[in-house]
C-alpha positions as CSV (number, residue, x, y, z in Angstrom):
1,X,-10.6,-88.6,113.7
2,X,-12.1,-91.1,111.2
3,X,-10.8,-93.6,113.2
4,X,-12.7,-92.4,116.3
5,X,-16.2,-92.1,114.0
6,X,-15.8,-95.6,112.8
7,X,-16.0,-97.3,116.7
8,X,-19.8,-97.2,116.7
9,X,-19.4,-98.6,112.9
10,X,-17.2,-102.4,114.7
11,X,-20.5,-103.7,114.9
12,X,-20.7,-104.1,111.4
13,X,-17.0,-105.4,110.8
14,X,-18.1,-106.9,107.1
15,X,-18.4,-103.2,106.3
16,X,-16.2,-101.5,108.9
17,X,-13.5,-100.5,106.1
18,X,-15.6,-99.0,103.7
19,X,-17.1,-96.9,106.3
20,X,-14.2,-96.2,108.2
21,X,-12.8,-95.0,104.6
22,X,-15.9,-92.5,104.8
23,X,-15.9,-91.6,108.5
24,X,-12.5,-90.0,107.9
25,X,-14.0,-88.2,105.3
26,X,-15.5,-86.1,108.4
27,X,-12.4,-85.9,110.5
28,X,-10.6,-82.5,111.5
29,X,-8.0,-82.8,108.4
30,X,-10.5,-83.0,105.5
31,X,-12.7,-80.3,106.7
32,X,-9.5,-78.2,106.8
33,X,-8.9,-79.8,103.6
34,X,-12.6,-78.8,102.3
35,X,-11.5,-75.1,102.7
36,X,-8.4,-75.8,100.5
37,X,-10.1,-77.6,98.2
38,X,-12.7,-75.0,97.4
39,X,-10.5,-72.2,96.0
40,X,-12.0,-69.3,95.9
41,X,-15.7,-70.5,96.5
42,X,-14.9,-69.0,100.8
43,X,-15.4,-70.1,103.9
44,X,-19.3,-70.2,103.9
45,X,-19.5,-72.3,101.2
46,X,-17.0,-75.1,102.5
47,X,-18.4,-74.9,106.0
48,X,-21.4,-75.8,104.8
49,X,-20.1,-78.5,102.5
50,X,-18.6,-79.7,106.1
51,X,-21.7,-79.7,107.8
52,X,-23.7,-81.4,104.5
53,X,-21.2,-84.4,105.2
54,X,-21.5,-84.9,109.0
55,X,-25.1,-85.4,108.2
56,X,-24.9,-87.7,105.8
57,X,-22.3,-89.5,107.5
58,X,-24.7,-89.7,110.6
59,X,-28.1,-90.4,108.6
60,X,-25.9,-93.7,106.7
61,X,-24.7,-94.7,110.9
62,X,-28.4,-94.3,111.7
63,X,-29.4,-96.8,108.6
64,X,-26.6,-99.6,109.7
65,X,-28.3,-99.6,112.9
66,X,-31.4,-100.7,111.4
67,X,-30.4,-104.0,111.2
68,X,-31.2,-106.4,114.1
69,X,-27.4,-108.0,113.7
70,X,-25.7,-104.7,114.2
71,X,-27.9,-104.2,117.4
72,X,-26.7,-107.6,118.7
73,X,-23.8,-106.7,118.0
74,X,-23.9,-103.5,120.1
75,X,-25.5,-105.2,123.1
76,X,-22.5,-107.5,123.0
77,X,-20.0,-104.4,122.7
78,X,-21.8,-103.2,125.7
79,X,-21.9,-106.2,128.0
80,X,-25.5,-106.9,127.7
81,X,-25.7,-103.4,129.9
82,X,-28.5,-102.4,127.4
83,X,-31.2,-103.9,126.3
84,X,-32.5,-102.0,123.1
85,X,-36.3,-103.3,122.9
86,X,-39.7,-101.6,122.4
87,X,-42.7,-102.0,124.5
88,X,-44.1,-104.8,122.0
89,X,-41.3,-106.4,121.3
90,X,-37.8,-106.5,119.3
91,X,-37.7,-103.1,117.2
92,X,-34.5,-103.7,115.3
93,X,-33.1,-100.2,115.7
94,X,-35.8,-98.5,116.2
95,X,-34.2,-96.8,119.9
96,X,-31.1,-96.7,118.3
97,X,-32.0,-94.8,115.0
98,X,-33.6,-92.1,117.6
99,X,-30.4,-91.7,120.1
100,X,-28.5,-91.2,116.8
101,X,-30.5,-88.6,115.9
102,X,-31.3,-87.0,118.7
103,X,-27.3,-86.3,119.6
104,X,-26.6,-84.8,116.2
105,X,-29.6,-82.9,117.0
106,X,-28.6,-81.4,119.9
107,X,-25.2,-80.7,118.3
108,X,-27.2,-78.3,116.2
109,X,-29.2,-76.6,118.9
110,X,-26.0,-75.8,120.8
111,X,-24.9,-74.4,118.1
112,X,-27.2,-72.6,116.8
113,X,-27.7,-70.9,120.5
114,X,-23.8,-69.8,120.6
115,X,-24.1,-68.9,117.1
116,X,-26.7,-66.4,118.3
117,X,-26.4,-62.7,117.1
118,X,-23.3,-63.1,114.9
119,X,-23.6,-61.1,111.4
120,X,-19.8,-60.8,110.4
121,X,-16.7,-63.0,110.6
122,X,-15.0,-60.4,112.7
123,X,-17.3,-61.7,115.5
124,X,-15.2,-63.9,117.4
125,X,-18.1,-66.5,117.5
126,X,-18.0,-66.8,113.6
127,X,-14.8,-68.9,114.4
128,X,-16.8,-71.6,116.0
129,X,-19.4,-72.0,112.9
130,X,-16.1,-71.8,110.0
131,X,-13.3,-73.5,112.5
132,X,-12.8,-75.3,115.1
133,X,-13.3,-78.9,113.5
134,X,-11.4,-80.9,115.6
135,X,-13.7,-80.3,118.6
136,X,-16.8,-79.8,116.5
137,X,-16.5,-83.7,115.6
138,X,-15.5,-84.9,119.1
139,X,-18.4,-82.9,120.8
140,X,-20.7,-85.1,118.1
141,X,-19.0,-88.1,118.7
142,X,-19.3,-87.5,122.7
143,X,-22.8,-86.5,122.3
144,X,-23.8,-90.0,120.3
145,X,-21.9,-92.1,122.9
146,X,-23.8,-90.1,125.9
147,X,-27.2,-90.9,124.1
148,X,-27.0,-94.6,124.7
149,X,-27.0,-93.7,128.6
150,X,-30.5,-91.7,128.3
151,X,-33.3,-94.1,129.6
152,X,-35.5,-95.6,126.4
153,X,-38.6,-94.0,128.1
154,X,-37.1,-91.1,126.6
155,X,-36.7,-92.0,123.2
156,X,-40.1,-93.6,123.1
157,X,-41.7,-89.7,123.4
158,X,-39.2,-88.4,121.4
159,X,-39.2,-90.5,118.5
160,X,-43.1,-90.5,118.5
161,X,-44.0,-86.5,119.3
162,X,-41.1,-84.6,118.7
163,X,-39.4,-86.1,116.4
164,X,-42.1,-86.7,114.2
165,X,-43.4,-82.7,114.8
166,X,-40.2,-81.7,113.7
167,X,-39.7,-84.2,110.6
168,X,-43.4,-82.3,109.8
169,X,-42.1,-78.8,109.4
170,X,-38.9,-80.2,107.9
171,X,-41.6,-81.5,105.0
172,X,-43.3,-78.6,105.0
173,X,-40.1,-76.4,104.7
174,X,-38.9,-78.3,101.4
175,X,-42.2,-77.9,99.7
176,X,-41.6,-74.2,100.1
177,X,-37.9,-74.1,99.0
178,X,-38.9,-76.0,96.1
179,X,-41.5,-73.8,94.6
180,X,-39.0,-71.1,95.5
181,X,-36.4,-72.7,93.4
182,X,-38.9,-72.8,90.8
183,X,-39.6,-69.5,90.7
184,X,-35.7,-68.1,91.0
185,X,-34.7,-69.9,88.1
186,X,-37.3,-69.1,85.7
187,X,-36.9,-65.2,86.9
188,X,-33.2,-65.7,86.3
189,X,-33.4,-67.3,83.1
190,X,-35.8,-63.9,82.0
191,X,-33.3,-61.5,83.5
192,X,-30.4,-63.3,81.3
193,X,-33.0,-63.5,78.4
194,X,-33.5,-59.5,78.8
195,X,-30.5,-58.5,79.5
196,X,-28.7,-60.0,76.8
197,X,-31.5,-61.3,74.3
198,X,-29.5,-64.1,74.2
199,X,-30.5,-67.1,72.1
200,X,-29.0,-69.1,74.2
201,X,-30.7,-68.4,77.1
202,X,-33.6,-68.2,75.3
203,X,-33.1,-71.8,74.3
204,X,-32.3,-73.2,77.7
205,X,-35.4,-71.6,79.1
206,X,-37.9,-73.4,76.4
207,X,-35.6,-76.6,76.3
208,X,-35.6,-77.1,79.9
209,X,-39.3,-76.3,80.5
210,X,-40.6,-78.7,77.3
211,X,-38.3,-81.1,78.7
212,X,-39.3,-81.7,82.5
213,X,-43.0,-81.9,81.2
214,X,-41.8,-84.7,78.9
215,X,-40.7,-86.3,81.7
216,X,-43.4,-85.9,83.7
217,X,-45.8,-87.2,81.1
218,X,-43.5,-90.3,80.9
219,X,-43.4,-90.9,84.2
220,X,-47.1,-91.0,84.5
221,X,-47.7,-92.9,81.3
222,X,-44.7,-95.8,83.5
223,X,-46.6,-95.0,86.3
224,X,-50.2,-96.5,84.9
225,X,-48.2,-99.1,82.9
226,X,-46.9,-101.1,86.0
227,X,-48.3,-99.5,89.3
228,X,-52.0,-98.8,88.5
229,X,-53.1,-102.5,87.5
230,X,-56.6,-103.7,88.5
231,X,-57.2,-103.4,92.4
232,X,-54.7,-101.0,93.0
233,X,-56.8,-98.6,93.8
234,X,-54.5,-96.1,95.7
235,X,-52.1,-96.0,93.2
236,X,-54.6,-95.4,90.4
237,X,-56.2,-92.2,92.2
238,X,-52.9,-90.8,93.1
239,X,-51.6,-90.9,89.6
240,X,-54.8,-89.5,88.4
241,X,-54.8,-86.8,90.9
242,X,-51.1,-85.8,90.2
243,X,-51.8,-86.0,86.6
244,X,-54.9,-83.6,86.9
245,X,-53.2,-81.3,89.0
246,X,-50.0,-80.4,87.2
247,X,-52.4,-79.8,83.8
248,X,-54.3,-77.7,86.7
249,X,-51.4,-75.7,87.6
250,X,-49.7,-75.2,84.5
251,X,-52.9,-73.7,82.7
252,X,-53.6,-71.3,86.0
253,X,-49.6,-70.0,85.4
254,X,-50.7,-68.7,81.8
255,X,-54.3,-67.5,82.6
256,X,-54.5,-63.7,81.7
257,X,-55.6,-62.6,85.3
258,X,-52.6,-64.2,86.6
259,X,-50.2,-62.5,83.9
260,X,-51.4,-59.5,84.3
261,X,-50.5,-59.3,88.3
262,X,-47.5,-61.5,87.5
263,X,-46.4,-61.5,84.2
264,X,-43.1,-63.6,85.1
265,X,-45.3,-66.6,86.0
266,X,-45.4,-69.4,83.5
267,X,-45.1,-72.6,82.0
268,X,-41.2,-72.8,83.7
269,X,-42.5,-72.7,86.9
270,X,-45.0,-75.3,86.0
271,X,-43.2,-77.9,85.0
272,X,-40.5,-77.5,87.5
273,X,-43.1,-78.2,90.1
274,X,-44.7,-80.8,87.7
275,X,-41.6,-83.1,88.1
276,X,-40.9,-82.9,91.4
277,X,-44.2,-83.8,92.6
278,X,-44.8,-86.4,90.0
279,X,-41.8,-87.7,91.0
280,X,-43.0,-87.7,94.5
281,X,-45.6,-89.3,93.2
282,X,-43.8,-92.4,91.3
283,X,-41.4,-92.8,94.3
284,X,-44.5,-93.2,96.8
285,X,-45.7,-96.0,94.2
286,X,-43.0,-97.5,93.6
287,X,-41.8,-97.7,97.5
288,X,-45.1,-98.7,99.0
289,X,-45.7,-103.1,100.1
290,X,-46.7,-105.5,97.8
291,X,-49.2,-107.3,100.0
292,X,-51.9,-106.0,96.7
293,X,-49.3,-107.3,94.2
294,X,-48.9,-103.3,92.9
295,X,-45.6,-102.9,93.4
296,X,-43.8,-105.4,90.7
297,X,-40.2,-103.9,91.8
298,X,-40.4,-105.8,95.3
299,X,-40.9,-108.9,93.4
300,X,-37.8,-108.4,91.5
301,X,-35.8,-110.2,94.2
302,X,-32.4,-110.1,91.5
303,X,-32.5,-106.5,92.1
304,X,-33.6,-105.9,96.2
305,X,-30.7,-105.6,97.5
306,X,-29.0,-103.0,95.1
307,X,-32.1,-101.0,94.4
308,X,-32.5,-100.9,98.9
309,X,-28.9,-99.8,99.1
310,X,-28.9,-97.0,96.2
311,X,-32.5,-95.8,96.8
312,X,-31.3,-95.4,101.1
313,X,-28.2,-93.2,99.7
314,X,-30.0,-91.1,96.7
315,X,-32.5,-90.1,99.6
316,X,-29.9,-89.4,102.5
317,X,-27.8,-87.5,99.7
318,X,-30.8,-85.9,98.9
319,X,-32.2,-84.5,102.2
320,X,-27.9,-83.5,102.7
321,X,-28.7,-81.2,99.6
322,X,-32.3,-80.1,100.3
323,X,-31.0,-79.3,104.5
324,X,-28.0,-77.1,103.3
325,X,-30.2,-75.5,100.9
326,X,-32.7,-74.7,103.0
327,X,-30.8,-73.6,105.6
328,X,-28.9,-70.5,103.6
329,X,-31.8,-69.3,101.7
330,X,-32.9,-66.4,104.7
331,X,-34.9,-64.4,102.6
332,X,-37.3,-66.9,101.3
333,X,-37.6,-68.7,104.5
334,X,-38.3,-65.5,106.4
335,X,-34.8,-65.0,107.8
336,X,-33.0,-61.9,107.4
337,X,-32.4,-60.4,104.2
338,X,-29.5,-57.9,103.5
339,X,-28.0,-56.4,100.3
340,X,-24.6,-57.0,100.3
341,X,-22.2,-54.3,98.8
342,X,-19.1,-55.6,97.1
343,X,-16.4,-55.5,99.3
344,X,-13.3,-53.6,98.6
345,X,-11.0,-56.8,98.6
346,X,-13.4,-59.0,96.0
347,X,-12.5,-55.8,93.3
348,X,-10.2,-56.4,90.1
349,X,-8.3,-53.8,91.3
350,X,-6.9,-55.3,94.8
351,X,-5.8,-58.0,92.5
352,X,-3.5,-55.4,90.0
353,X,-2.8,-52.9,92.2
354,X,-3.2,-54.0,96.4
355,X,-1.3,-51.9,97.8
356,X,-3.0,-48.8,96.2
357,X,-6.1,-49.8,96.8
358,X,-5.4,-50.5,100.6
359,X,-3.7,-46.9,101.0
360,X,-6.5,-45.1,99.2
361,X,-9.1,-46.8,101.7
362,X,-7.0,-46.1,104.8
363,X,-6.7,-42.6,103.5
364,X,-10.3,-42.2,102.9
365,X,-10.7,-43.3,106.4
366,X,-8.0,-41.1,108.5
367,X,-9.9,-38.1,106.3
368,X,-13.8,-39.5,107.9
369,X,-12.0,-40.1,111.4
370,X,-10.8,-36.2,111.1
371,X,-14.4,-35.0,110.1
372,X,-16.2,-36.6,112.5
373,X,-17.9,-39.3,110.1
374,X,-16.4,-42.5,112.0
375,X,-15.4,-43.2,115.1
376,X,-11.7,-42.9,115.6
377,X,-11.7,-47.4,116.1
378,X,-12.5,-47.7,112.6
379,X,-8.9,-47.2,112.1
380,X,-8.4,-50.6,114.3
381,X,-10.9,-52.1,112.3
382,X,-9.3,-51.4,108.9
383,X,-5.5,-52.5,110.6
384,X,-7.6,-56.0,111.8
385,X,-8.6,-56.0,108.2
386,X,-5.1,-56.1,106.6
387,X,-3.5,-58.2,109.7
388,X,-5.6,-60.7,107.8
389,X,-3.3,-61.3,105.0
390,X,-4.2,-63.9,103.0
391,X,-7.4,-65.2,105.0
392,X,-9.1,-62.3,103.2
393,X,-9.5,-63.7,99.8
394,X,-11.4,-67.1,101.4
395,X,-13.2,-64.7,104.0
396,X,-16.4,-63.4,101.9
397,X,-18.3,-63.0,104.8
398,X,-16.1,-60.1,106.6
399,X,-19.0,-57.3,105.6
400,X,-22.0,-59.6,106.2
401,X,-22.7,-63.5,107.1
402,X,-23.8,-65.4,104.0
403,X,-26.6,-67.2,106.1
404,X,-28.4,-66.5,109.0
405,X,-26.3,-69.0,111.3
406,X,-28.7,-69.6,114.5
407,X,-31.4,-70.5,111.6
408,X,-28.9,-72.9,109.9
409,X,-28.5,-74.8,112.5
410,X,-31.9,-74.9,113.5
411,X,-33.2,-76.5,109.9
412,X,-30.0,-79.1,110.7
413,X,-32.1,-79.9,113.9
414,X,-35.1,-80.7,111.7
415,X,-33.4,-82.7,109.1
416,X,-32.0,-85.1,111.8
417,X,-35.9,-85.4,112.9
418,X,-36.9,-86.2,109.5
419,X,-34.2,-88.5,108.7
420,X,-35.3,-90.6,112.0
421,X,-38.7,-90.7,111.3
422,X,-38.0,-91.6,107.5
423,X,-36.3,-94.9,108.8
424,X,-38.5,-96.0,112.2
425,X,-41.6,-95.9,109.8
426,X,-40.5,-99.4,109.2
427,X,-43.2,-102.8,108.9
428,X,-40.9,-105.3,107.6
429,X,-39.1,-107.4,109.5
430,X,-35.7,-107.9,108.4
431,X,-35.0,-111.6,109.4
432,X,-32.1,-112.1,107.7
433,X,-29.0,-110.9,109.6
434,X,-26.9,-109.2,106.9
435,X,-29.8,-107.7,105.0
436,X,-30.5,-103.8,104.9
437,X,-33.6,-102.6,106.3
438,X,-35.5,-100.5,103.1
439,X,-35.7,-96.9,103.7
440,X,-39.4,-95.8,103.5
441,X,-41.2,-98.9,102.2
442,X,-44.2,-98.4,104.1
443,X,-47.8,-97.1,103.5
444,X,-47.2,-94.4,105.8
445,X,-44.1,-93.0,103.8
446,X,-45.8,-93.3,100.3
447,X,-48.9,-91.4,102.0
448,X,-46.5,-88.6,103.1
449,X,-45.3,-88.4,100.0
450,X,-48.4,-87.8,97.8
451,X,-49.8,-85.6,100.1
452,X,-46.7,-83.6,99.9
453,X,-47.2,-83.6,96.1
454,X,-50.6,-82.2,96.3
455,X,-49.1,-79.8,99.2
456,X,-46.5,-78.5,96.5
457,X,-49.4,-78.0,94.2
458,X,-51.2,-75.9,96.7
459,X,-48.3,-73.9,97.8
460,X,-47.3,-73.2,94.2
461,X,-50.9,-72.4,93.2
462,X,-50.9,-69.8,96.1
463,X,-47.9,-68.0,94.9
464,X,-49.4,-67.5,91.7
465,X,-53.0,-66.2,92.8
466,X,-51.3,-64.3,96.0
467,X,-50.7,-61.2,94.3
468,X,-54.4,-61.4,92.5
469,X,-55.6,-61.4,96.3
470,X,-53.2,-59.2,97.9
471,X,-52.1,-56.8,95.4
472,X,-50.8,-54.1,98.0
473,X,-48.2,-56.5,99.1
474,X,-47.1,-57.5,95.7
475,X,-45.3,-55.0,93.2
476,X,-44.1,-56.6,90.3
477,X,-43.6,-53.7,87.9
């Protein structure tokens, strides 16, 4: 299977064995292996490591066809048949980054439509979101080669509406998961705190809070050492700004009116959304041109190459992370949001004493079935359950899905729209044929970035002022 993925890759052949090395990371056999690999951490948890890696594996395909060699290179491969050019000109890519995207996209949307409606394993259709690899990765593959047979007229609308709508909410939907996370981890490190009194949790709480605002004090104090020079106006207000607004933030989190509505708010919330958004901040500096000599890192030619290559994989890894995140968390996302009782098999006592357990529960159920209480196929249900054998103890999703599936895929379908507009927003020209086009070095991607800094601010401010302004819909006691 890896050697099917890395066909698109020949027109790179000075890098066709490193990537055909990581192609057949995606094939059939390692996702099988995946699930072997992972223990006891189940099926939902590997499947969506799976998924994690097809996308990345896709974004890094999309990035290789940045370069204008590697398009030459495909116009040979396909007998001059296409011509991949823009309306004004050579656009190194720039069609070929989008038909990328758009067939891993579409992967997601059919799947996400047959995944429809499926809240247990013991759906049949749960089989196609956990199994099925084999086809899964030939039904992307086929997909990607049918793109290059869509007219470019295409493309040209849907890199420049749709694609960059979606890449929006995609934005939009991180900055929320983000203050989420913020908020889950300083709750958890409170419950730990109070239901152990605990020192050490005590200690990780204060340690980790004093040390992200250290960090974000440092990298500000970096940031007006070597970005914020004379005439580099833009950078100098959106320090400022960021610097003003996470002083902002942190002293609203501890203001009595807010404690008194919330009294979990804080400063760990604070400075959780302090660093992310002042690192926001520094990477918007520190990616934007140099045409006003305010980005010294550019002129560090020693270092181009290494810093292009790292910075294109930390950011593809990263949006891997933030889509298979985002895509499981239901409840804070507005998704569907179920308790989920321990099931029978995940008790210490199946592992002592199995066969006891399963007699006593087949028991209990003959004695319902007699009284009316189930219906006489829970029986069946319970015998499916032990056919199972050894599938069971990987299977924690036999009582309830782990993730709304249909929503999963549907967050996939955005991060493929981001990751395509992340690497068309491109001004520089990369004239040299083996060179890698920079991911985001562009005004436009450093202005989306700051303003989703001060979006995190707003969105983080909200939750803390929310229950001060609608107190019926907030119970915190």
């Amino acid at each position: 299977m890896g050697a099917l993925l890395s066909i698109p890759l020949l027109v790179v052949p000075s890098m066709g064995t490193i990537f055909t090395f990581a192609a057949s990371c995606c094939g059939a056999a390692t996702c099988s292996a995946v699930f072997g690999a992972c223990g006891k951490c189940g099926n939902s948890v590997a499947t969506r490591i799976a998924y994690a890696l097809i996308l990345l594996i896709n974004s890094i395909l999309s990035w290789v066809m940045l370069t204008p060699w590697a398009i030459n290179k495909l116009q040979h491969l396909t007998l001059d048949y296409m011509t991949i050019k823009c309306p004004d000109g050579p656009c190194h890519g720039w069609v070929a980054v989008h038909r990328i995207g758009f067939a891993l996209g579409l992967f997601h949307i059919i799947m996400g439509v047959l995944l429809l409606g499926v809240e247990t394993s013991k759906n049949p259709r749960a089989n196609i979101q956990n199994g099925f690899w084999g086809p899964k990765i030939l039904a992307w593959l086929a997909l990607i080669v049918l793109s290059f047979f869509i007219p470019e007229s295409f493309f040209f609308v849907w890199g420049k509406y749709i694609s960059f709508a979606g890449a929006t909410l995609f934005l939009l939907l991180g900055l929320i998961l983000l203050v989420d996370l913020a908020h889950t981890w300083a709750e958890y490190c409170l419950a730990q705190i109070e239901a152990t009194d605990s020192r050490a949790w005590r200690g990780i709480l204060i340690g980790s809070t004093l040390g992200m605002y250290a960090v974000s004090v440092a990298m500000t104090i970096v940031m007006y050492i070597f970005f914020a020079k004379s005439g580099c106006s833009m950078n100098q207000t959106a320090i400022t700004l960021n610097l003003i607004f996470f002083l902002v933030v942190s002293f609203i989190s501890v203001h009595p009116a807010i404690q008194e509505y919330n009294p979990k708010a804080g400063l760990a919330q604070s400075a959780m959304v302090a660093i992310y958004c002042t690192y926001l901040t520094m990477s918007a500096v520190s990616m934007e041109p140099d045409d006003r000599q305010c980005n010294p890192l550019i002129r560090a030619q020693g270092t181009r190459t290494t810093s292009i290559v790292i910075g294109a994989i930390v950011t593809m890894l990263t949006v891997a992370y933030t889509t298979t995140r985002a895509a499981t968390q239901g409840v804070a996302l507005g998704g569907k949001g179920h308790i989920k009782l321990p099931d029978d098999d995940e008790h210490s006592l199946v592992t002592q004493q199995p066969d006891s357990r399963r007699e006593m529960r087949a028991a209990a159920l003959r004695q319902a079935v007699d009284e009316g209480s189930l219906p006489a196929d829970a029986l069946l249900d319970d015998d499916d359950d032990e056919s199972d054998g050894g599938n069971t103890a990987k299977d924690d999703e036999r009582t309830s899905t782990q993730y709304n599936y249909a929503l999963f895929h549907l967050i996939f379908f955005l991060a493929t729209t981001w990751v395509a507009t992340l690497l068309t927003m491109q001004t520089e020209d990369a004239t040299n044929s083996d060179e890698f086009a920079p991911v985001g070095r562009t005004y436009w991607a450093s202005w989306v970035k700051i303003i989703s800094a001060w979006v995190c601010y707003g969105i983080y401010t909200w939750t803390l002022v929310a229950p001060i302004v609608l107190p019926d819909r907030f119970d915190f006691s």
